[in-house]
Coordinates of N, CA, C and O in Angstrom, one line a residue:
M813 N -11.5 -68.4 12.9 CA -11.1 -67.1 11.9 C -11.4 -65.9 12.7 O -12.5 -65.9 13.3
S814 N -10.5 -65.0 12.7 CA -10.7 -63.7 13.3 C -11.2 -62.7 12.2 O -10.8 -62.7 11.3
K815 N -11.8 -61.6 12.8 CA -12.3 -60.6 12.0 C -11.8 -59.1 12.5 O -11.9 -58.9 13.5
L816 N -11.4 -58.4 11.3 CA -10.6 -57.0 11.8 C -11.7 -56.0 11.1 O -12.0 -56.2 9.8
L817 N -12.0 -54.9 11.9 CA -12.8 -53.9 11.2 C -12.1 -52.9 11.0 O -11.3 -52.1 12.0
H818 N -11.7 -52.3 9.7 CA -10.8 -51.2 9.3 C -11.8 -50.0 9.1 O -12.7 -50.0 8.2
I819 N -11.6 -48.9 9.9 CA -12.3 -47.8 9.7 C -11.6 -46.6 9.2 O -10.5 -46.2 9.8
K820 N -11.9 -46.2 7.8 CA -11.2 -45.0 7.4 C -11.8 -43.8 7.5 O -13.0 -43.6 7.6
A821 N -11.1 -42.6 7.8 CA -11.7 -41.3 7.9 C -11.0 -40.3 7.2 O -11.3 -38.9 7.4
S822 N -10.0 -40.6 6.5 CA -9.3 -39.5 5.6 C -10.0 -39.1 4.5 O -10.4 -39.8 3.8
V823 N -9.8 -37.7 4.4 CA -10.7 -37.2 3.2 C -9.6 -37.6 2.0 O -10.2 -37.3 0.9
F824 N -8.4 -37.8 2.0 CA -7.4 -38.3 0.9 C -7.4 -39.7 0.7 O -6.9 -40.2 -0.2
G825 N -8.5 -40.3 1.2 CA -8.6 -41.8 0.8 C -7.3 -42.8 1.1 O -6.8 -42.5 2.1
D826 N -7.0 -43.7 0.2 CA -5.9 -44.4 0.5 C -4.6 -43.6 0.2 O -3.5 -44.2 0.7
N827 N -4.5 -42.5 -0.1 CA -3.3 -41.6 -0.2 C -3.0 -41.0 1.3 O -2.1 -40.4 1.3
G828 N -3.9 -41.1 1.9 CA -4.0 -40.2 3.5 C -2.9 -41.1 4.3 O -2.7 -42.4 4.2
Q829 N -1.8 -40.4 4.9 CA -1.0 -41.2 5.8 C -1.6 -41.9 6.9 O -1.2 -43.2 7.0
S830 N -2.9 -41.7 7.5 CA -3.4 -42.5 8.6 C -3.8 -43.9 7.7 O -3.8 -44.9 8.3
N831 N -4.5 -43.7 6.5 CA -5.0 -45.0 5.9 C -3.6 -45.8 5.5 O -3.8 -47.1 5.6
Q832 N -2.6 -45.2 5.1 CA -1.4 -45.9 4.8 C -0.9 -46.7 6.0 O -0.4 -47.8 5.9
L833 N -0.6 -45.9 7.1 CA -0.2 -46.9 8.3 C -1.1 -47.9 8.5 O -0.8 -48.9 9.0
A834 N -2.4 -47.6 8.6 CA -3.4 -48.7 8.9 C -3.3 -49.8 8.1 O -3.3 -51.0 8.5
T835 N -3.1 -49.6 6.7 CA -2.9 -50.5 5.7 C -1.7 -51.4 5.9 O -1.8 -52.7 5.6
R836 N -0.5 -50.8 6.3 CA 0.6 -51.4 6.6 C 0.3 -52.5 7.6 O 0.9 -53.7 7.6
Y837 N -0.3 -51.9 8.7 CA -0.8 -52.9 9.7 C -1.5 -54.1 9.4 O -1.4 -55.5 9.7
I838 N -2.6 -53.6 8.5 CA -3.4 -54.8 8.2 C -2.8 -55.8 7.2 O -2.9 -56.9 7.4
D839 N -2.0 -55.5 6.3 CA -1.4 -56.4 5.4 C -0.6 -57.6 6.1 O -0.6 -58.5 5.8
Q840 N 0.2 -56.8 7.1 CA 1.0 -57.8 8.0 C 0.3 -58.8 8.9 O 0.6 -59.7 9.0
W841 N -0.8 -58.1 9.3 CA -1.7 -58.8 10.2 C -2.4 -60.2 9.4 O -2.4 -61.1 9.9
Q842 N -2.7 -59.8 8.0 CA -3.4 -60.8 7.1 C -2.2 -61.8 6.8 O -2.3 -63.0 6.9
Q843 N -0.9 -61.5 7.0 CA 0.1 -62.2 6.5 C 0.4 -63.2 7.6 O 0.6 -64.5 7.3
K844 N 0.4 -62.7 8.8 CA 0.6 -63.3 10.0 C -0.6 -64.4 10.3 O -0.2 -65.5 10.7
L845 N -1.7 -64.1 10.0 CA -3.1 -64.8 10.3 C -3.8 -65.0 9.1 O -4.9 -64.3 8.8
L846 N -3.2 -65.9 8.3 CA -4.0 -66.3 7.0 C -5.4 -66.7 7.0 O -5.6 -67.5 8.3
G847 N -6.1 -66.3 6.3 CA -7.5 -66.6 6.3 C -8.4 -66.0 7.0 O -9.7 -66.0 7.1
N848 N -7.8 -64.9 7.6 CA -8.9 -64.0 8.6 C -9.4 -62.9 7.7 O -9.1 -62.7 6.4
E849 N -10.4 -62.2 8.0 CA -11.3 -61.4 7.5 C -11.1 -59.9 7.7 O -11.1 -59.8 9.0
V850 N -11.2 -59.2 6.8 CA -11.1 -57.8 7.1 C -12.3 -57.0 6.5 O -12.7 -57.1 5.2
V851 N -13.1 -56.4 7.3 CA -14.1 -55.6 6.9 C -13.9 -54.1 7.0 O -13.3 -53.5 7.8
V852 N -14.1 -53.4 5.9 CA -13.9 -51.9 5.8 C -15.1 -51.0 5.8 O -15.9 -51.3 5.1
R853 N -15.0 -50.1 6.5 CA -15.9 -48.8 6.7 C -15.2 -47.7 6.4 O -14.5 -47.2 7.2
D854 N -15.5 -47.1 5.2 CA -15.0 -45.9 4.8 C -15.9 -44.8 5.0 O -16.9 -44.6 4.4
L855 N -15.6 -44.1 6.0 CA -16.5 -43.0 6.5 C -16.6 -41.6 5.6 O -17.4 -40.8 5.6
V856 N -15.4 -41.6 4.6 CA -15.9 -40.6 3.5 C -16.2 -41.1 2.2 O -17.3 -40.2 1.9
A857 N -16.0 -42.3 1.8 CA -16.7 -42.7 0.6 C -17.9 -43.1 0.7 O -18.9 -42.9 -0.2
D858 N -18.4 -43.3 2.0 CA -19.8 -43.9 2.3 C -20.2 -43.2 3.5 O -20.2 -43.7 4.7
A859 N -20.4 -41.9 3.4 CA -20.6 -41.0 4.7 C -21.9 -41.4 5.5 O -22.9 -41.7 4.9
V860 N -21.6 -41.3 6.7 CA -22.8 -41.5 7.8 C -23.5 -40.1 7.7 O -22.8 -39.1 8.0
P861 N -24.6 -40.2 7.9 CA -25.5 -38.7 8.0 C -25.1 -38.1 9.4 O -25.3 -38.9 10.3
H862 N -25.0 -36.6 9.2 CA -24.9 -36.1 10.7 C -26.3 -36.2 11.3 O -27.4 -36.2 10.9
L863 N -26.4 -36.1 12.6 CA -27.6 -36.1 13.4 C -28.3 -35.0 12.9 O -28.0 -33.9 12.7
D864 N -29.9 -35.1 12.8 CA -30.8 -34.3 12.7 C -32.1 -34.8 13.6 O -31.9 -35.7 14.2
G865 N -33.0 -33.9 13.5 CA -34.1 -34.2 14.4 C -34.9 -35.4 14.1 O -35.3 -36.2 15.0
E866 N -34.8 -35.7 12.8 CA -35.5 -37.1 12.3 C -34.9 -38.2 12.8 O -35.4 -39.3 13.3
V867 N -33.3 -38.2 12.8 CA -32.5 -39.3 13.1 C -32.6 -39.6 14.7 O -33.0 -40.5 15.2
V868 N -32.6 -38.6 15.5 CA -32.7 -38.6 17.0 C -34.1 -38.9 17.1 O -34.2 -39.8 18.3
G869 N -35.0 -38.5 16.6 CA -36.5 -39.0 16.8 C -36.6 -40.5 16.5 O -37.4 -41.1 17.4
A870 N -36.0 -40.9 15.5 CA -36.0 -42.4 15.3 C -35.4 -43.1 16.4 O -35.9 -44.3 16.9
F871 N -34.3 -42.7 16.8 CA -33.6 -43.4 18.1 C -34.4 -43.6 19.2 O -34.4 -44.6 19.9
F872 N -35.2 -42.6 19.5 CA -35.9 -42.5 20.8 C -37.4 -42.8 20.6 O -38.0 -42.9 21.8
T873 N -37.8 -43.4 19.6 CA -39.2 -44.0 19.2 C -39.1 -45.3 19.5 O -38.3 -46.2 19.1
P874 N -40.2 -46.0 20.4 CA -40.1 -47.3 20.6 C -40.3 -48.1 19.2 O -41.0 -47.4 18.4
E875 N -39.7 -49.1 19.1 CA -39.7 -50.1 17.8 C -41.0 -50.3 17.3 O -41.3 -50.0 16.2
E876 N -42.2 -50.5 18.2 CA -43.3 -50.9 17.7 C -44.3 -49.5 17.2 O -45.2 -49.5 16.4
Q877 N -43.6 -48.4 17.6 CA -44.3 -46.9 17.1 C -43.6 -46.2 15.8 O -43.9 -45.3 15.6
R878 N -42.5 -46.9 15.5 CA -41.7 -46.4 14.3 C -42.4 -46.5 12.9 O -42.8 -47.3 12.8
S879 N -42.1 -45.2 12.2 CA -42.4 -45.5 10.8 C -41.5 -46.0 10.1 O -40.5 -46.6 10.5
E880 N -41.9 -46.3 8.8 CA -40.9 -47.1 7.8 C -39.8 -46.2 7.7 O -38.5 -47.0 7.7
Q881 N -39.8 -45.1 7.5 CA -38.4 -44.3 7.6 C -37.8 -44.5 8.8 O -36.5 -44.5 8.8
Q882 N -38.3 -44.3 10.0 CA -37.5 -44.3 11.1 C -36.9 -45.8 11.5 O -35.6 -45.9 11.6
N883 N -37.7 -46.9 10.8 CA -37.0 -48.2 11.0 C -35.8 -48.3 10.0 O -34.8 -49.0 10.4
T884 N -35.6 -47.5 8.9 CA -34.6 -47.6 7.9 C -33.5 -46.8 8.7 O -32.2 -47.3 8.7
I885 N -33.8 -45.9 9.3 CA -32.8 -45.0 10.2 C -32.0 -45.9 11.0 O -30.8 -45.9 11.3
V886 N -32.9 -46.4 11.9 CA -32.4 -47.5 13.0 C -31.6 -48.6 12.6 O -30.7 -48.8 13.1
A887 N -32.3 -49.2 11.4 CA -31.5 -50.2 10.8 C -30.2 -50.0 10.4 O -29.2 -50.7 10.5
F888 N -30.0 -48.7 9.9 CA -28.5 -48.3 9.5 C -27.6 -48.2 10.5 O -26.5 -48.7 10.7
S889 N -28.1 -47.6 11.6 CA -27.4 -47.3 13.1 C -27.0 -48.9 13.3 O -25.8 -49.1 14.0
D890 N -28.0 -49.9 13.5 CA -27.9 -51.1 13.9 C -26.7 -51.9 13.1 O -26.0 -52.7 13.8
T891 N -26.7 -51.6 11.8 CA -25.6 -52.1 10.9 C -24.2 -51.7 11.4 O -23.2 -52.6 11.6
L892 N -24.0 -50.5 11.6 CA -22.7 -49.9 12.3 C -22.2 -50.4 13.5 O -21.4 -51.0 13.7
I893 N -23.4 -50.8 14.5 CA -22.9 -51.3 15.8 C -22.7 -52.7 15.6 O -21.6 -53.1 16.3
Q894 N -23.5 -53.5 14.9 CA -23.0 -55.0 14.5 C -21.8 -55.2 14.1 O -21.0 -56.1 14.3
E895 N -21.2 -54.3 13.2 CA -20.0 -54.4 12.6 C -18.9 -54.2 13.8 O -17.9 -55.0 13.9
I896 N -19.2 -53.4 15.0 CA -18.2 -53.3 16.1 C -18.3 -54.4 16.7 O -17.4 -55.0 17.4
R897 N -19.6 -55.2 17.1 CA -19.9 -56.1 18.0 C -19.0 -57.3 17.2 O -18.4 -58.0 17.9
D898 N -19.2 -57.6 15.9 CA -18.6 -58.7 15.2 C -17.2 -58.8 15.1 O -16.5 -59.8 15.0
A899 N -16.6 -57.6 15.2 CA -15.1 -57.5 15.0 C -14.5 -58.2 16.3 O -14.8 -57.7 17.5
D900 N -13.1 -58.8 16.0 CA -12.4 -59.4 17.1 C -11.3 -58.2 17.3 O -10.7 -58.0 18.4
E901 N -11.3 -57.3 16.5 CA -10.1 -56.3 16.6 C -10.8 -55.0 15.5 O -11.1 -55.3 14.4
I902 N -10.4 -53.8 16.0 CA -10.8 -52.7 15.2 C -9.4 -51.9 15.0 O -8.5 -51.5 15.7
V903 N -9.4 -51.3 13.8 CA -8.2 -50.6 13.1 C -8.8 -49.1 12.8 O -9.8 -49.2 11.9
L904 N -8.1 -48.0 13.3 CA -8.7 -46.7 13.0 C -7.9 -45.9 12.4 O -6.7 -45.7 12.8
G905 N -8.0 -45.6 11.2 CA -6.9 -44.5 10.5 C -7.5 -43.1 10.7 O -8.6 -42.8 10.3
L906 N -6.8 -42.5 11.8 CA -7.5 -41.1 12.2 C -6.5 -40.0 12.0 O -5.5 -39.7 12.7
P907 N -6.8 -39.1 11.1 CA -6.0 -37.8 10.7 C -6.7 -36.8 11.8 O -7.7 -36.9 12.3
L908 N -6.0 -35.8 12.0 CA -6.3 -34.8 12.8 C -6.8 -33.6 12.0 O -5.8 -33.1 11.1
Y909 N -8.0 -33.0 12.4 CA -8.4 -32.0 11.3 C -8.8 -30.9 12.4 O -9.8 -31.1 13.1
N910 N -8.2 -29.6 12.4 CA -8.5 -28.6 13.3 C -8.8 -29.0 14.9 O -9.9 -28.8 15.2
F911 N -7.8 -29.8 15.3 CA -7.6 -30.1 16.5 C -8.5 -31.3 17.0 O -8.6 -31.6 18.1
G912 N -9.4 -31.9 16.2 CA -10.3 -33.0 16.5 C -10.4 -34.0 15.5 O -9.6 -34.0 14.5
V913 N -11.4 -34.9 15.7 CA -11.6 -36.0 14.8 C -12.3 -35.4 13.5 O -13.1 -34.4 13.7
P914 N -12.2 -35.9 12.4 CA -13.0 -35.5 11.1 C -14.4 -35.5 11.7 O -14.8 -36.5 12.3
S915 N -15.1 -34.7 10.9 CA -16.7 -34.6 11.2 C -17.3 -35.7 10.9 O -18.3 -36.3 11.3
Q916 N -16.8 -36.7 9.9 CA -17.3 -37.8 9.4 C -17.2 -38.9 10.3 O -18.2 -39.7 10.7
M917 N -16.2 -39.1 11.3 CA -16.1 -39.7 12.4 C -16.9 -39.4 13.5 O -17.6 -40.2 14.2
K918 N -17.2 -38.2 13.8 CA -18.2 -37.6 14.8 C -19.6 -38.1 14.6 O -20.1 -38.8 15.5
A919 N -19.8 -38.1 13.0 CA -21.3 -38.3 12.6 C -21.5 -40.0 12.9 O -22.3 -40.5 13.5
Y920 N -20.3 -40.8 12.6 CA -20.2 -42.1 12.7 C -20.6 -42.5 14.2 O -21.3 -43.4 14.7
F921 N -19.7 -41.6 15.0 CA -19.9 -42.0 16.6 C -21.4 -41.5 17.0 O -21.9 -42.5 17.9
D922 N -21.8 -40.7 16.5 CA -23.2 -40.4 17.0 C -24.2 -41.4 16.7 O -25.1 -41.4 17.3
H923 N -23.8 -42.2 15.6 CA -24.8 -43.4 15.4 C -24.5 -44.5 16.1 O -25.2 -45.6 16.2
L924 N -23.4 -44.6 16.8 CA -23.0 -45.7 17.6 C -23.7 -45.5 19.0 O -23.7 -46.5 19.8
A925 N -23.7 -44.4 19.4 CA -24.0 -44.1 20.8 C -25.6 -44.1 21.1 O -26.2 -43.1 20.7
R926 N -26.0 -45.3 21.3 CA -27.5 -45.6 21.5 C -27.8 -45.9 23.1 O -27.4 -47.1 23.2
A927 N -28.6 -45.3 23.7 CA -28.9 -45.6 25.0 C -29.6 -46.9 25.2 O -30.7 -47.1 24.4
G928 N -29.2 -48.0 26.0 CA -30.0 -49.2 26.0 C -29.4 -50.3 24.9 O -29.9 -51.3 25.0
V929 N -28.6 -49.6 23.9 CA -27.9 -50.8 22.9 C -26.4 -50.7 23.0 O -25.9 -51.8 23.2
T930 N -25.9 -49.5 23.1 CA -24.4 -49.6 23.2 C -23.8 -49.1 24.6 O -22.6 -49.2 25.1
F931 N -24.6 -48.5 25.5 CA -24.4 -48.0 26.8 C -25.6 -48.0 27.5 O -26.8 -47.9 27.0
T932 N -25.5 -47.8 28.8 CA -26.7 -47.7 29.8 C -26.1 -46.9 31.0 O -25.1 -46.8 31.4
Y933 N -27.2 -46.3 31.5 CA -26.8 -45.4 32.7 C -27.0 -46.4 33.9 O -28.2 -46.9 34.1
T934 N -26.3 -46.2 35.0 CA -26.5 -46.9 36.2 C -26.3 -45.9 37.4 O -25.9 -44.6 37.1
D935 N -26.6 -46.2 38.5 CA -26.5 -45.4 39.8 C -25.0 -45.0 39.9 O -24.8 -43.9 40.6
T936 N -24.0 -45.7 39.4 CA -22.6 -45.3 39.7 C -22.1 -44.9 38.4 O -20.9 -44.5 38.2
G937 N -23.1 -44.5 37.3 CA -22.5 -43.9 36.1 C -22.9 -44.7 34.9 O -23.4 -45.9 34.9
P938 N -22.3 -44.3 33.6 CA -22.5 -44.9 32.4 C -21.7 -46.2 32.5 O -20.3 -46.5 32.9
V939 N -22.4 -47.3 31.7 CA -21.6 -48.5 31.7 C -21.6 -48.8 30.0 O -22.7 -48.8 29.5
G940 N -20.6 -49.3 29.3 CA -20.6 -49.5 28.1 C -21.2 -51.0 28.0 O -20.9 -51.8 28.8
L941 N -21.9 -51.1 26.7 CA -22.4 -52.6 26.6 C -21.8 -53.3 25.4 O -22.2 -54.4 24.9
I942 N -20.7 -52.7 24.8 CA -19.8 -53.4 23.7 C -18.8 -54.1 24.5 O -18.3 -53.7 25.2
D943 N -18.7 -55.5 24.0 CA -17.7 -56.4 24.6 C -16.4 -55.7 24.1 O -16.0 -55.3 23.1
D944 N -15.2 -55.5 25.3 CA -13.9 -54.8 24.9 C -13.1 -55.7 23.9 O -13.3 -56.9 23.8
K945 N -12.4 -55.2 23.2 CA -11.5 -55.8 22.2 C -10.4 -54.7 21.8 O -10.7 -53.5 22.2
P946 N -9.3 -55.4 21.3 CA -8.3 -54.4 20.7 C -8.7 -53.2 19.7 O -9.5 -53.7 18.7
V947 N -8.4 -52.1 20.0 CA -8.6 -50.9 19.0 C -7.2 -50.3 18.6 O -6.6 -49.8 19.7
R948 N -6.8 -50.4 17.5 CA -5.5 -49.9 17.0 C -5.7 -48.4 16.3 O -6.5 -48.5 15.4
V949 N -5.2 -47.4 16.9 CA -5.5 -46.1 16.3 C -4.1 -45.6 15.7 O -3.1 -45.6 16.3
F950 N -4.2 -45.2 14.3 CA -3.2 -44.7 13.8 C -3.3 -43.4 13.4 O -4.2 -42.7 12.5
A951 N -2.9 -42.4 14.3 CA -3.2 -41.0 14.3 C -2.1 -40.3 13.8 O -0.9 -40.1 14.0
T952 N -2.4 -39.4 12.7 CA -1.5 -38.5 11.8 C -1.9 -37.0 12.1 O -3.1 -36.7 12.2
R953 N -1.0 -36.3 12.3 CA -1.0 -34.9 12.4 C 0.0 -34.0 11.8 O 1.1 -34.4 11.3
G954 N -0.4 -32.7 11.1 CA 0.4 -31.9 10.4 C 1.5 -31.3 11.4 O 2.5 -31.1 11.1
G955 N 0.9 -31.1 12.7 CA 1.9 -30.3 13.6 C 2.1 -31.4 14.9 O 2.1 -32.6 14.6
L956 N 2.6 -30.7 15.8 CA 2.9 -31.6 17.2 C 2.0 -31.2 18.3 O 2.1 -30.1 18.8
Y957 N 1.2 -32.2 18.5 CA 0.1 -31.9 19.5 C -0.1 -33.0 20.6 O -1.0 -32.8 21.6
K958 N 0.6 -34.1 20.5 CA 0.5 -35.2 21.4 C 0.8 -34.5 22.8 O 1.7 -33.8 22.9
D959 N -0.1 -34.9 23.8 CA 0.1 -34.6 25.2 C 0.1 -33.0 25.4 O 0.8 -32.3 26.3
T960 N -0.7 -32.4 24.6 CA -0.8 -31.0 24.7 C -2.2 -30.6 24.7 O -3.0 -31.2 24.5
G961 N -2.6 -29.4 25.2 CA -4.0 -28.8 25.3 C -4.7 -28.9 24.0 O -5.9 -28.5 23.9
M962 N -3.8 -28.9 22.9 CA -4.4 -28.6 21.7 C -4.9 -29.8 21.0 O -5.5 -30.0 20.0
D963 N -4.7 -31.0 21.5 CA -5.0 -32.2 21.1 C -6.6 -32.7 21.9 O -6.5 -33.1 22.7
H964 N -7.5 -32.3 20.9 CA -8.9 -32.7 21.3 C -9.3 -34.0 20.6 O -10.5 -34.3 20.9
Q965 N -8.4 -34.7 20.0 CA -8.8 -35.9 19.2 C -8.4 -37.1 20.1 O -9.6 -37.8 20.1
V966 N -7.4 -37.5 20.4 CA -7.2 -38.8 21.2 C -7.8 -38.8 22.6 O -8.4 -39.6 22.8
P967 N -7.9 -37.7 23.4 CA -8.6 -37.7 24.6 C -10.1 -37.9 24.3 O -10.9 -38.8 25.0
F968 N -10.7 -37.3 23.4 CA -12.2 -37.6 23.1 C -12.5 -38.9 22.5 O -13.4 -39.5 23.0
L969 N -11.4 -39.4 21.8 CA -11.5 -40.6 21.0 C -11.7 -41.9 22.2 O -12.5 -42.7 22.3
K970 N -10.8 -41.6 23.2 CA -10.6 -42.7 24.3 C -11.8 -42.7 25.1 O -12.4 -43.7 25.4
Q971 N -12.3 -41.5 25.5 CA -13.5 -41.2 26.3 C -14.8 -41.8 25.5 O -15.5 -42.5 26.4
F972 N -14.9 -41.6 24.4 CA -16.0 -42.2 23.7 C -16.1 -43.7 23.5 O -16.8 -44.3 23.8
L973 N -15.0 -44.2 23.2 CA -14.7 -45.6 22.9 C -15.0 -46.3 24.3 O -15.7 -47.3 24.5
G974 N -14.4 -45.6 25.4 CA -14.8 -46.2 26.6 C -16.1 -46.2 27.1 O -16.7 -47.2 27.8
F975 N -16.8 -45.1 26.7 CA -18.2 -45.0 27.0 C -19.1 -46.1 26.5 O -20.0 -46.5 27.2
I976 N -18.7 -46.7 25.6 CA -19.5 -47.8 24.9 C -18.8 -49.1 25.2 O -19.2 -50.2 24.8
G977 N -17.8 -49.1 25.9 CA -17.0 -50.6 26.4 C -15.7 -50.9 26.0 O -15.3 -51.9 26.3
L978 N -15.3 -50.1 25.0 CA -14.0 -50.3 24.4 C -12.8 -49.5 25.1 O -12.7 -48.3 24.9
N979 N -12.2 -50.1 25.9 CA -11.0 -49.6 26.7 C -9.6 -49.9 26.2 O -8.7 -49.4 27.0
N980 N -9.7 -51.1 25.5 CA -8.3 -51.4 25.2 C -7.8 -50.6 23.7 O -7.7 -51.2 22.9
V981 N -7.4 -49.5 24.0 CA -7.0 -48.7 23.0 C -5.4 -48.3 22.8 O -5.1 -48.0 24.0
E982 N -5.0 -48.6 21.7 CA -3.4 -48.2 21.6 C -3.4 -47.5 20.5 O -3.9 -47.6 19.5
V983 N -2.4 -46.3 20.6 CA -2.3 -45.3 19.5 C -0.9 -45.3 19.0 O -0.1 -45.1 19.9
I984 N -1.0 -45.3 17.8 CA 0.4 -45.0 17.1 C 0.5 -43.7 16.5 O -0.6 -43.4 15.6
Y985 N 1.4 -42.5 16.8 CA 1.2 -41.2 16.4 C 2.1 -41.0 15.4 O 3.2 -41.8 15.4
A986 N 1.8 -40.3 14.2 CA 2.8 -39.8 13.3 C 2.6 -38.3 13.2 O 1.6 -37.8 12.8
E987 N 3.4 -37.4 13.9 CA 3.3 -36.0 14.0 C 4.1 -35.3 13.1 O 5.4 -35.9 12.7
G988 N 3.8 -34.0 13.0 CA 4.8 -33.2 12.4 C 4.8 -33.3 10.8 O 5.8 -33.0 10.2
L989 N 3.8 -33.9 10.3 CA 4.1 -34.2 8.7 C 3.9 -33.2 7.8 O 4.1 -33.2 6.8
S990 N 3.5 -31.9 8.4 CA 3.6 -30.7 7.5 C 4.8 -29.8 7.8 O 4.7 -28.7 7.5
M991 N 5.6 -30.3 8.6 CA 6.9 -29.5 9.1 C 7.9 -30.0 8.4 O 8.2 -31.3 8.2
D992 N 8.7 -28.9 7.9 CA 10.1 -29.4 7.3 C 11.0 -29.9 8.1 O 11.1 -29.8 9.3
G993 N 11.5 -31.1 7.4 CA 12.7 -32.0 8.2 C 12.0 -32.9 9.3 O 12.7 -33.5 10.1
V994 N 10.8 -33.0 9.5 CA 10.1 -33.8 10.4 C 9.4 -34.9 9.8 O 9.4 -36.0 10.4
K995 N 8.7 -34.8 8.8 CA 7.8 -35.6 8.0 C 8.5 -37.2 8.0 O 7.9 -38.3 8.5
E996 N 9.5 -37.3 7.3 CA 10.1 -38.6 7.0 C 10.5 -39.3 8.2 O 10.2 -40.6 8.3
E997 N 10.9 -38.6 9.1 CA 11.6 -39.3 10.6 C 10.2 -39.8 11.4 O 10.3 -40.9 11.8
A998 N 9.4 -38.9 11.3 CA 7.9 -39.3 12.0 C 7.3 -40.5 11.3 O 6.9 -41.5 12.0
L999 N 7.3 -40.6 10.2 CA 6.7 -41.6 9.4 C 7.4 -43.0 9.7 O 7.0 -43.9 9.8
A1000 N 8.7 -42.8 9.5 CA 9.8 -44.1 9.7 C 9.5 -44.6 11.0 O 9.6 -45.7 11.3
K1001 N 9.4 -43.5 12.1 CA 9.2 -44.0 13.7 C 7.8 -44.7 13.8 O 7.6 -45.9 14.3
A1002 N 6.9 -44.2 13.0 CA 5.4 -44.7 13.1 C 5.6 -46.0 12.3 O 4.9 -47.1 12.9
R1003 N 6.0 -46.2 11.4 CA 6.3 -47.5 10.5 C 6.9 -48.6 11.4 O 6.4 -49.7 11.4
G1004 N 7.9 -48.0 12.0 CA 8.5 -49.2 13.0 C 7.7 -49.6 14.1 O 7.6 -50.8 14.4
E1005 N 7.0 -48.8 14.6 CA 6.0 -49.1 15.8 C 5.0 -50.0 15.3 O 4.6 -51.0 15.9
V1006 N 4.5 -49.9 14.0 CA 3.4 -50.8 13.4 C 4.0 -52.1 13.3 O 3.5 -53.1 13.7
D1007 N 5.2 -52.2 12.7 CA 6.1 -53.6 12.5 C 6.0 -54.4 13.9 O 6.0 -55.5 14.1
Q1008 N 6.4 -53.4 15.0 CA 6.6 -54.1 16.3 C 5.2 -54.7 16.9 O 5.3 -55.6 17.6
L1009 N 4.1 -54.1 16.4 CA 2.8 -54.5 16.9 C 2.7 -56.0 16.5 O 2.2 -56.7 17.1
I1010 N 2.9 -56.0 15.1 CA 2.9 -57.5 14.5 C 3.8 -58.3 15.1 O 3.5 -59.6 15.3
S1011 N 5.1 -58.1 15.2 CA 6.2 -59.0 15.9 C 6.2 -59.3 17.2 O 6.5 -60.3 17.9
A1012 N 5.2 -58.6 18.1 CA 5.2 -58.9 19.3 C 4.3 -60.1 19.8 O 3.5 -60.4 18.8

């Protein structure tokens, strides 16, 4: 049995276009691979705390010296990391907000980036400690940003995921969703690409 981790980041919940594209893929994935498991991590409905001194302090305190509160903080981060480790495939519904990833996803990433746990530094540079696996990203944008200097979302996403060991990243784009005469064609194209992923 395979396990898929679905990470949601749209403030519009299931009405968000990124979540709808991701759900379209997951529904077909489940039909094709009956009996498989989907784990959902909704970063809006169940927000991950942003970093502060207490959180960072907990991460850098040796286990035997942590307070009860620090143990709770680290245990939460460990849970998020274990979800990534346990998944055979990861699906991200990813809207573009103000040229970057949603702040909820940045907070999530900050809890995944743990030296000695998800990455380590070597003489030749950082090495990710998460076993590589497919990551499907459904990136939705109001304007046209792909391959321009204004897209700080996907380059950052790929850099971060690669930093922790996830290099097999495929992105399906739906752009121009706030532009007259573009939205429906863009969504139709993205849906077609979703269907091709399953039929491949």
